[in-house]
Coordinates of C-alpha atoms in Angstrom, one line a residue:
M363 CA 0.1 0.0 0.0
T364 CA 1.4 3.5 -0.9
A365 CA 1.4 6.4 1.3
D366 CA -1.4 8.0 -0.6
D367 CA -3.6 4.7 -0.4
S368 CA -2.9 4.8 3.4
L369 CA -4.0 8.5 3.7
E370 CA -7.2 7.8 1.9
T371 CA -8.0 4.6 3.8
D372 CA -7.5 6.5 7.2
A373 CA -9.6 9.5 5.8
A374 CA -12.4 7.2 4.8
R375 CA -12.4 5.6 8.4
L376 CA -12.3 9.0 10.0
R377 CA -15.1 10.4 7.8
A378 CA -17.4 7.4 8.8
H379 CA -16.4 7.9 12.5
L380 CA -17.4 11.7 12.2
A381 CA -20.7 10.8 10.6
R382 CA -21.5 8.3 13.3
L383 CA -20.7 10.6 16.2
L384 CA -22.7 13.4 14.7
A385 CA -25.7 11.1 14.3
E386 CA -25.4 9.8 17.7
D387 CA -25.4 13.4 19.0
G388 CA -28.5 14.1 17.1
R389 CA -26.8 16.6 14.7
L390 CA -27.0 14.5 11.6
M391 CA -30.5 13.0 11.2
D392 CA -31.1 13.0 7.5
P393 CA -29.6 9.8 5.8
A394 CA -28.8 11.9 2.6
W395 CA -26.7 14.4 4.5
R396 CA -25.1 11.6 6.5
K397 CA -24.1 9.8 3.3
A398 CA -22.6 13.2 2.0
V399 CA -20.4 13.6 5.3
E400 CA -19.2 10.0 4.7
T401 CA -18.4 10.7 1.1
V402 CA -16.8 14.2 0.9
P403 CA -13.0 14.1 1.7
R404 CA -12.7 17.3 3.8
H405 CA -9.0 16.8 4.2
R406 CA -8.6 17.6 0.5
F407 CA -10.0 21.1 1.1
V408 CA -7.7 22.0 4.1
P409 CA -4.1 21.4 3.1
G410 CA -3.4 23.8 6.0
F411 CA -5.2 25.5 8.8
Y412 CA -4.7 27.1 12.3
L413 CA -5.8 25.6 15.7
D414 CA -6.1 27.5 18.8
A415 CA -3.2 26.6 21.1
E416 CA -5.4 27.5 24.1
E417 CA -2.6 29.7 25.3
R418 CA -2.4 33.5 25.3
T419 CA 0.5 35.9 24.9
Q420 CA 1.3 38.4 27.7
E421 CA -0.8 40.8 25.9
G422 CA -3.7 38.5 25.9
L423 CA -3.6 37.6 22.2
T424 CA -4.6 34.1 21.1
I425 CA -1.7 31.9 20.0
W426 CA -2.6 30.1 16.7
Q427 CA -0.6 27.0 15.7
P428 CA -0.2 26.0 11.9
V429 CA -1.2 22.5 11.2
T430 CA -0.2 20.7 7.9
A431 CA 0.3 17.1 6.8
E432 CA 4.0 17.8 6.5
R433 CA 4.3 18.9 10.1
D434 CA 2.2 16.2 11.7
R435 CA 0.1 14.1 9.3
G436 CA -1.8 12.5 12.3
R437 CA -2.9 15.7 13.9
W438 CA -3.7 17.3 10.6
L439 CA -6.0 14.4 9.5
E440 CA -7.6 14.0 12.9
A441 CA -8.6 17.7 13.1
A442 CA -9.8 17.7 9.5
Y443 CA -12.3 15.0 10.6
S444 CA -13.2 16.6 14.0
D445 CA -16.3 18.7 14.4
L446 CA -14.2 21.9 14.5
T447 CA -14.0 25.2 12.5
L448 CA -10.6 25.2 10.9
I449 CA -9.2 28.8 10.4
T450 CA -7.5 28.9 6.9
Q451 CA -6.8 32.7 6.6
F452 CA -6.2 35.9 8.9
D453 CA -6.6 39.5 8.0
G454 CA -7.2 38.6 4.2
E455 CA -3.7 37.4 3.9
E456 CA -3.1 34.0 2.3
P457 CA -0.8 31.9 4.4
D458 CA 2.3 30.1 2.9
W459 CA 1.7 26.7 4.3
Q460 CA 5.2 25.4 3.4
H461 CA 6.6 28.1 5.7
A462 CA 3.7 28.8 8.1
V463 CA 4.7 30.1 11.4
E464 CA 2.9 30.5 14.7
R465 CA 0.5 33.6 14.8
H466 CA -0.4 35.8 17.7
G467 CA -3.8 37.4 17.5
G468 CA -5.4 38.4 14.1
A469 CA -8.8 38.5 12.7
P470 CA -9.9 35.1 10.9
T471 CA -11.2 36.1 7.5
S472 CA -11.7 32.6 6.1
S473 CA -12.4 29.1 7.4
S474 CA -13.8 25.7 7.0
T475 CA -17.0 25.6 9.1
L476 CA -17.5 22.8 11.5
P477 CA -19.3 20.0 9.6
S478 CA -22.2 19.8 12.1
L479 CA -23.1 23.5 11.5
V480 CA -22.8 23.2 7.8
V481 CA -25.3 20.3 7.7
H482 CA -27.5 22.0 10.5
M483 CA -27.6 25.2 8.2
W484 CA -28.6 23.1 5.1
E485 CA -31.3 21.4 7.1
D486 CA -32.6 24.7 8.5
A487 CA -32.9 26.0 5.1
D488 CA -35.2 23.1 4.3
L489 CA -32.9 22.3 1.4
A490 CA -34.2 19.4 -0.7
Q491 CA -33.7 17.7 -4.1
G492 CA -35.0 20.0 -7.0
H493 CA -33.9 23.3 -5.3
A494 CA -31.7 25.8 -6.9
L495 CA -29.2 26.9 -4.3
L496 CA -27.0 30.0 -4.0
E497 CA -24.2 29.6 -1.4
I498 CA -22.7 32.8 -0.3
G499 CA -19.2 32.3 1.0
T500 CA -17.5 29.3 -0.9
G501 CA -14.5 29.3 1.5
T502 CA -12.6 26.1 1.2
G503 CA -15.2 24.5 -0.9
Y504 CA -16.1 21.8 1.6
S505 CA -19.6 23.0 2.4
T506 CA -20.2 23.4 -1.5
A507 CA -19.0 19.8 -2.1
L508 CA -21.5 18.6 0.6
A509 CA -24.3 20.5 -1.2
C510 CA -23.2 19.0 -4.6
E511 CA -23.2 15.5 -3.1
R512 CA -26.8 16.1 -1.8
L513 CA -28.4 18.0 -4.7
G514 CA -26.2 17.4 -7.7
S515 CA -23.6 20.0 -9.0
D516 CA -26.2 21.4 -11.5
A517 CA -28.4 22.7 -8.6
V518 CA -25.6 24.6 -6.9
T519 CA -24.2 28.1 -7.4
S520 CA -21.4 29.3 -4.9
I521 CA -19.8 32.7 -4.8
E522 CA -16.7 34.0 -2.9
V523 CA -15.4 37.5 -2.6
D524 CA -11.8 36.3 -2.4
A525 CA -10.5 35.3 -5.7
H526 CA -7.6 33.3 -4.5
R527 CA -9.8 31.4 -2.1
L528 CA -12.2 30.6 -4.9
D529 CA -9.4 29.4 -7.2
Q530 CA -8.2 27.0 -4.6
A531 CA -11.7 25.7 -3.8
A532 CA -12.5 25.3 -7.5
T533 CA -9.3 23.3 -8.1
T534 CA -10.3 20.9 -5.4
L535 CA -14.0 20.7 -6.3
Y536 CA -13.3 20.1 -9.9
G537 CA -10.6 17.7 -9.1
L538 CA -13.1 15.6 -7.1
G539 CA -15.7 15.6 -9.8
Y540 CA -17.9 18.3 -8.4
A541 CA -19.0 21.0 -11.1
P542 CA -21.1 23.7 -9.5
D543 CA -21.3 27.2 -10.9
L544 CA -18.6 29.3 -9.2
A545 CA -17.9 32.9 -9.4
V546 CA -16.0 35.8 -7.6
A547 CA -18.6 38.0 -6.4
D548 CA -19.6 40.0 -3.3
G549 CA -22.4 38.3 -1.4
L550 CA -24.0 41.6 -0.7
Y551 CA -25.3 41.6 -4.3
G552 CA -25.9 37.9 -4.7
Y553 CA -25.3 36.6 -8.2
W554 CA -27.9 37.5 -10.9
P555 CA -26.7 35.3 -13.8
C556 CA -27.8 32.1 -12.2
A557 CA -30.9 33.5 -10.6
P558 CA -33.8 33.0 -9.4
Y559 CA -33.0 30.5 -6.5
D560 CA -35.2 28.5 -4.2
R561 CA -32.7 28.8 -1.4
I562 CA -29.9 31.3 -0.4
V563 CA -27.7 30.3 2.4
A564 CA -24.9 32.7 3.7
A565 CA -21.8 31.4 5.4
C566 CA -21.0 35.1 6.4
S567 CA -23.0 37.6 8.4
F568 CA -24.7 40.9 7.3
R569 CA -25.9 44.0 9.4
S570 CA -29.1 43.7 7.5
L571 CA -30.8 41.5 4.7
P572 CA -29.4 42.6 1.3
S573 CA -32.2 43.6 -1.0
A574 CA -30.5 41.8 -3.9
L575 CA -30.9 38.6 -2.1
I576 CA -34.7 39.0 -1.9
A577 CA -35.0 39.9 -5.5
Q578 CA -33.0 36.9 -6.6
T579 CA -35.2 34.4 -4.6
R580 CA -38.5 33.1 -6.1
P581 CA -41.6 33.8 -4.1
G582 CA -41.9 31.2 -1.4
G583 CA -38.2 30.7 -1.4
K584 CA -36.2 30.9 1.7
I585 CA -33.1 32.8 2.8
L586 CA -31.0 31.7 5.7
L587 CA -28.4 34.0 7.0
T588 CA -26.7 35.5 10.2
L589 CA -27.3 38.9 11.3
S590 CA -24.5 40.6 13.0
G591 CA -23.0 44.1 13.5
W592 CA -20.3 46.2 15.0
L593 CA -21.0 44.9 18.5
Y594 CA -20.5 41.5 17.3
G595 CA -24.0 40.3 18.3
Y596 CA -25.3 37.5 16.2
A597 CA -28.6 36.0 15.3
R598 CA -29.6 33.3 12.9
V599 CA -32.6 34.4 10.7
L600 CA -34.7 32.3 8.3
L601 CA -36.9 34.3 6.0
T602 CA -39.5 33.4 3.5
V603 CA -39.6 35.7 0.5
T604 CA -43.3 36.9 0.0
G605 CA -42.6 38.7 -3.3
D606 CA -42.2 42.4 -4.3
G607 CA -39.1 43.0 -2.3
T608 CA -40.7 41.7 1.0
A609 CA -39.9 38.8 3.3
E610 CA -40.8 37.6 6.8
G611 CA -39.4 35.1 9.2
S612 CA -38.0 34.6 12.6
L613 CA -34.9 34.3 14.6
L614 CA -33.7 30.7 15.1
P615 CA -32.5 29.1 18.5
G616 CA -28.9 28.5 19.4
T617 CA -25.8 30.6 19.2
I618 CA -23.6 31.1 16.1
S619 CA -21.1 33.5 14.8
F620 CA -19.8 34.1 11.3
M621 CA -17.3 36.5 9.9
S622 CA -18.8 39.6 8.4
A623 CA -19.4 40.3 4.8
R624 CA -16.3 42.4 4.1
A625 CA -18.4 45.3 3.0
H626 CA -20.2 45.2 6.4
S627 CA -17.0 45.1 8.5
A628 CA -16.7 47.7 11.4
P629 CA -14.8 51.0 10.6
A630 CA -11.9 52.0 12.7
F631 CA -12.9 54.2 15.6
G632 CA -9.7 55.9 16.5
N633 CA -8.2 56.5 20.0
P634 CA -10.6 55.7 23.0
A635 CA -9.0 58.4 24.9
H636 CA -10.0 61.0 22.5
W637 CA -13.6 59.8 22.6
A638 CA -13.5 59.8 26.4
S639 CA -12.5 63.4 26.3
T640 CA -15.7 64.3 24.6
L641 CA -17.8 63.0 27.5
T642 CA -18.8 66.2 29.0
G643 CA -22.4 65.1 30.2
R644 CA -23.3 64.2 33.7
T645 CA -22.5 60.8 35.2
R646 CA -25.4 58.6 36.6
M647 CA -25.6 55.2 38.0
A648 CA -26.5 52.6 35.3
R649 CA -29.7 50.5 35.6
H650 CA -27.9 47.5 33.9
G651 CA -24.2 47.0 33.6
P652 CA -22.2 45.7 30.6
E653 CA -21.7 42.3 32.0
L654 CA -25.4 41.5 30.9
I655 CA -24.1 41.5 27.3
N656 CA -20.5 40.4 27.8
A657 CA -21.0 37.4 30.0
A658 CA -20.1 33.9 28.7
S659 CA -23.8 32.8 28.5
N660 CA -26.3 32.0 25.9
E661 CA -28.6 34.7 27.4
A662 CA -25.8 37.5 27.1
F663 CA -25.1 36.2 23.5
H664 CA -28.6 37.0 22.6
L665 CA -28.8 40.3 24.5
R666 CA -25.8 41.4 22.7
F667 CA -27.6 41.2 19.4
L668 CA -30.6 42.9 21.0
A669 CA -28.3 45.7 22.2
Q670 CA -26.8 45.9 18.7
C671 CA -30.3 46.4 17.3
A672 CA -30.8 49.3 19.7
I673 CA -27.5 51.0 18.8
P674 CA -26.6 49.5 15.3
N675 CA -23.7 51.9 14.6
A676 CA -21.9 51.6 17.9
Q677 CA -18.7 49.6 18.7
M678 CA -17.6 48.4 22.1
L679 CA -14.4 47.8 23.8
T680 CA -13.1 47.1 27.3
I681 CA -9.9 48.4 28.5
D682 CA -9.0 47.2 32.2
D683 CA -12.4 47.6 33.9
T684 CA -13.7 50.5 31.6
T685 CA -16.2 49.9 28.8
Y686 CA -16.4 52.2 25.9
L687 CA -19.2 52.6 23.4
I688 CA -18.3 54.5 20.3
D689 CA -20.5 55.4 17.4
V690 CA -18.4 56.9 14.5
V691 CA -21.6 57.6 12.4
S692 CA -23.2 60.0 14.8
G693 CA -20.3 61.0 17.0
S694 CA -22.0 59.6 20.1
A695 CA -20.1 57.9 22.9
A696 CA -20.5 56.4 26.3
I697 CA -18.3 55.2 29.1
L698 CA -19.0 52.8 31.9
T699 CA -16.8 52.5 34.9
P700 CA -17.2 50.2 37.9
D701 CA -18.5 51.7 41.2
P702 CA -19.0 50.1 44.6
E703 CA -22.8 50.4 44.0
G704 CA -22.7 49.1 40.3
W705 CA -21.7 51.0 37.2
Q706 CA -21.4 54.7 36.4
V707 CA -22.3 55.8 33.0
R708 CA -21.3 59.1 31.2
Q709 CA -22.6 59.8 27.6
H710 CA -22.3 62.4 25.0
G711 CA -23.7 63.1 21.5
P712 CA -27.1 63.1 19.7
F713 CA -27.8 59.5 20.8
L714 CA -27.4 58.4 24.4
L715 CA -26.1 55.0 23.6
W716 CA -26.3 53.3 27.0
D717 CA -29.9 54.6 27.5
A718 CA -30.9 52.8 24.3
V719 CA -29.3 49.6 25.5
E720 CA -31.0 49.7 28.8
D721 CA -34.3 50.4 27.2
A722 CA -33.8 47.4 25.1
I723 CA -32.9 45.2 28.0
D724 CA -35.9 46.5 30.0
T725 CA -38.2 45.7 27.0
W726 CA -36.8 42.1 27.0
Q727 CA -37.2 41.6 30.7
D728 CA -40.7 43.0 30.6
G729 CA -41.6 40.6 27.7
G730 CA -40.6 37.6 30.0
R731 CA -36.9 37.3 29.0
P732 CA -37.8 35.4 25.7
H733 CA -35.3 33.2 23.8
P734 CA -34.5 34.2 20.2
T735 CA -37.4 32.2 18.8
G736 CA -39.6 35.0 20.5
F737 CA -38.5 37.4 17.9
G738 CA -39.2 37.9 14.3
I739 CA -38.2 40.0 11.4
T740 CA -40.1 41.8 8.7
V741 CA -38.6 43.2 5.5
T742 CA -40.2 45.7 3.3
K743 CA -39.2 48.1 0.7
D744 CA -39.5 50.8 3.5
G745 CA -37.0 49.0 5.8
Q746 CA -36.3 46.0 8.0
R747 CA -37.5 45.5 11.6
V748 CA -36.7 43.0 14.4
W749 CA -39.8 42.7 16.6
L750 CA -40.7 41.0 19.8
G751 CA -43.8 38.8 20.2
D752 CA -45.7 39.9 17.0
P753 CA -45.1 42.4 14.1
G754 CA -47.0 45.0 16.2
G755 CA -44.9 44.6 19.3
P756 CA -41.8 46.5 20.2
S757 CA -39.4 46.6 17.4
W758 CA -35.9 48.0 16.3
I759 CA -34.9 49.1 12.9
L760 CA -31.9 47.4 11.2
P761 CA -29.4 49.7 9.5
A762 CA -30.1 50.3 5.8

């Protein structure tokens, strides 16, 4: 047996093991998707990736270790068939996997999403034989291959904003016999040449639903995407297109985060000390502290999205014990500092940022502290609203 034969034999065994584990955990229930996971060789799509070393530098930065077959074949293959997200790019810079070095910090800009989440997304989108699919965010091409295996290549269109990423994915996909329509394109505008679609699924996040995606979806078709923003609050949303530029749907349960569509990335905000110097307003005691949206809990994860809906143009950072909210669009700012009795807040600008966050938290508490499924979204030509309870209830307008 050659080394290549041994690799493929080991990979097939690990694929079967991964599919079995996901099925036993209840995360892979459809036999057709299980067959796809057992068939698609994920390792072919990830010749190199970074794993969190679970260590931090003295500055608190994450240490990322490069993993390739040349460095450690066993670790590389095992990780490729683990239910992990594999980071393949930072800060838009393509790694040289032959000479990859340990990284300290950085913003991931491309990855191979964990297999259970990929399949979960396809299932949530109610994807079935006969549907024409647009995938936004080809990435490594692994998720595209799963869709091709399930639907047939003729039904799949996948777009990617990074030309080099798409070229690598295309080489692997075509080398394995998959032939979806692929294009370098910005997911913000979908892909008109292959429209209309029955399903659009995005593997990146948006601040609001791009109108082009509604226009490219058949009436009755569905769009599954993640809403996020500059507070890095996330919510999964499934919408049904009702025609004439309108759609409606609900937030889905669970927690998930995706990299932002590059056109929706947060702007630089400058020096926090400069913003702090503008805070000439009075100081008051906060009704709610920042820990409500910063804690490592599912509830805080959801509340962070709700806070983001209330102040969609704000960014947040914490330095030592001080939390800053900075809105580069309006020039508003707020600063929260710890106090023996709670938190003190000082604000300035046309929008009192923390007041808006506290009002959103009050509304959520008064509504019985609902889970994400208690919220819906309505999209019309006049705008997009996230609402609580029913379309006539409390609502927040998403950024245009």
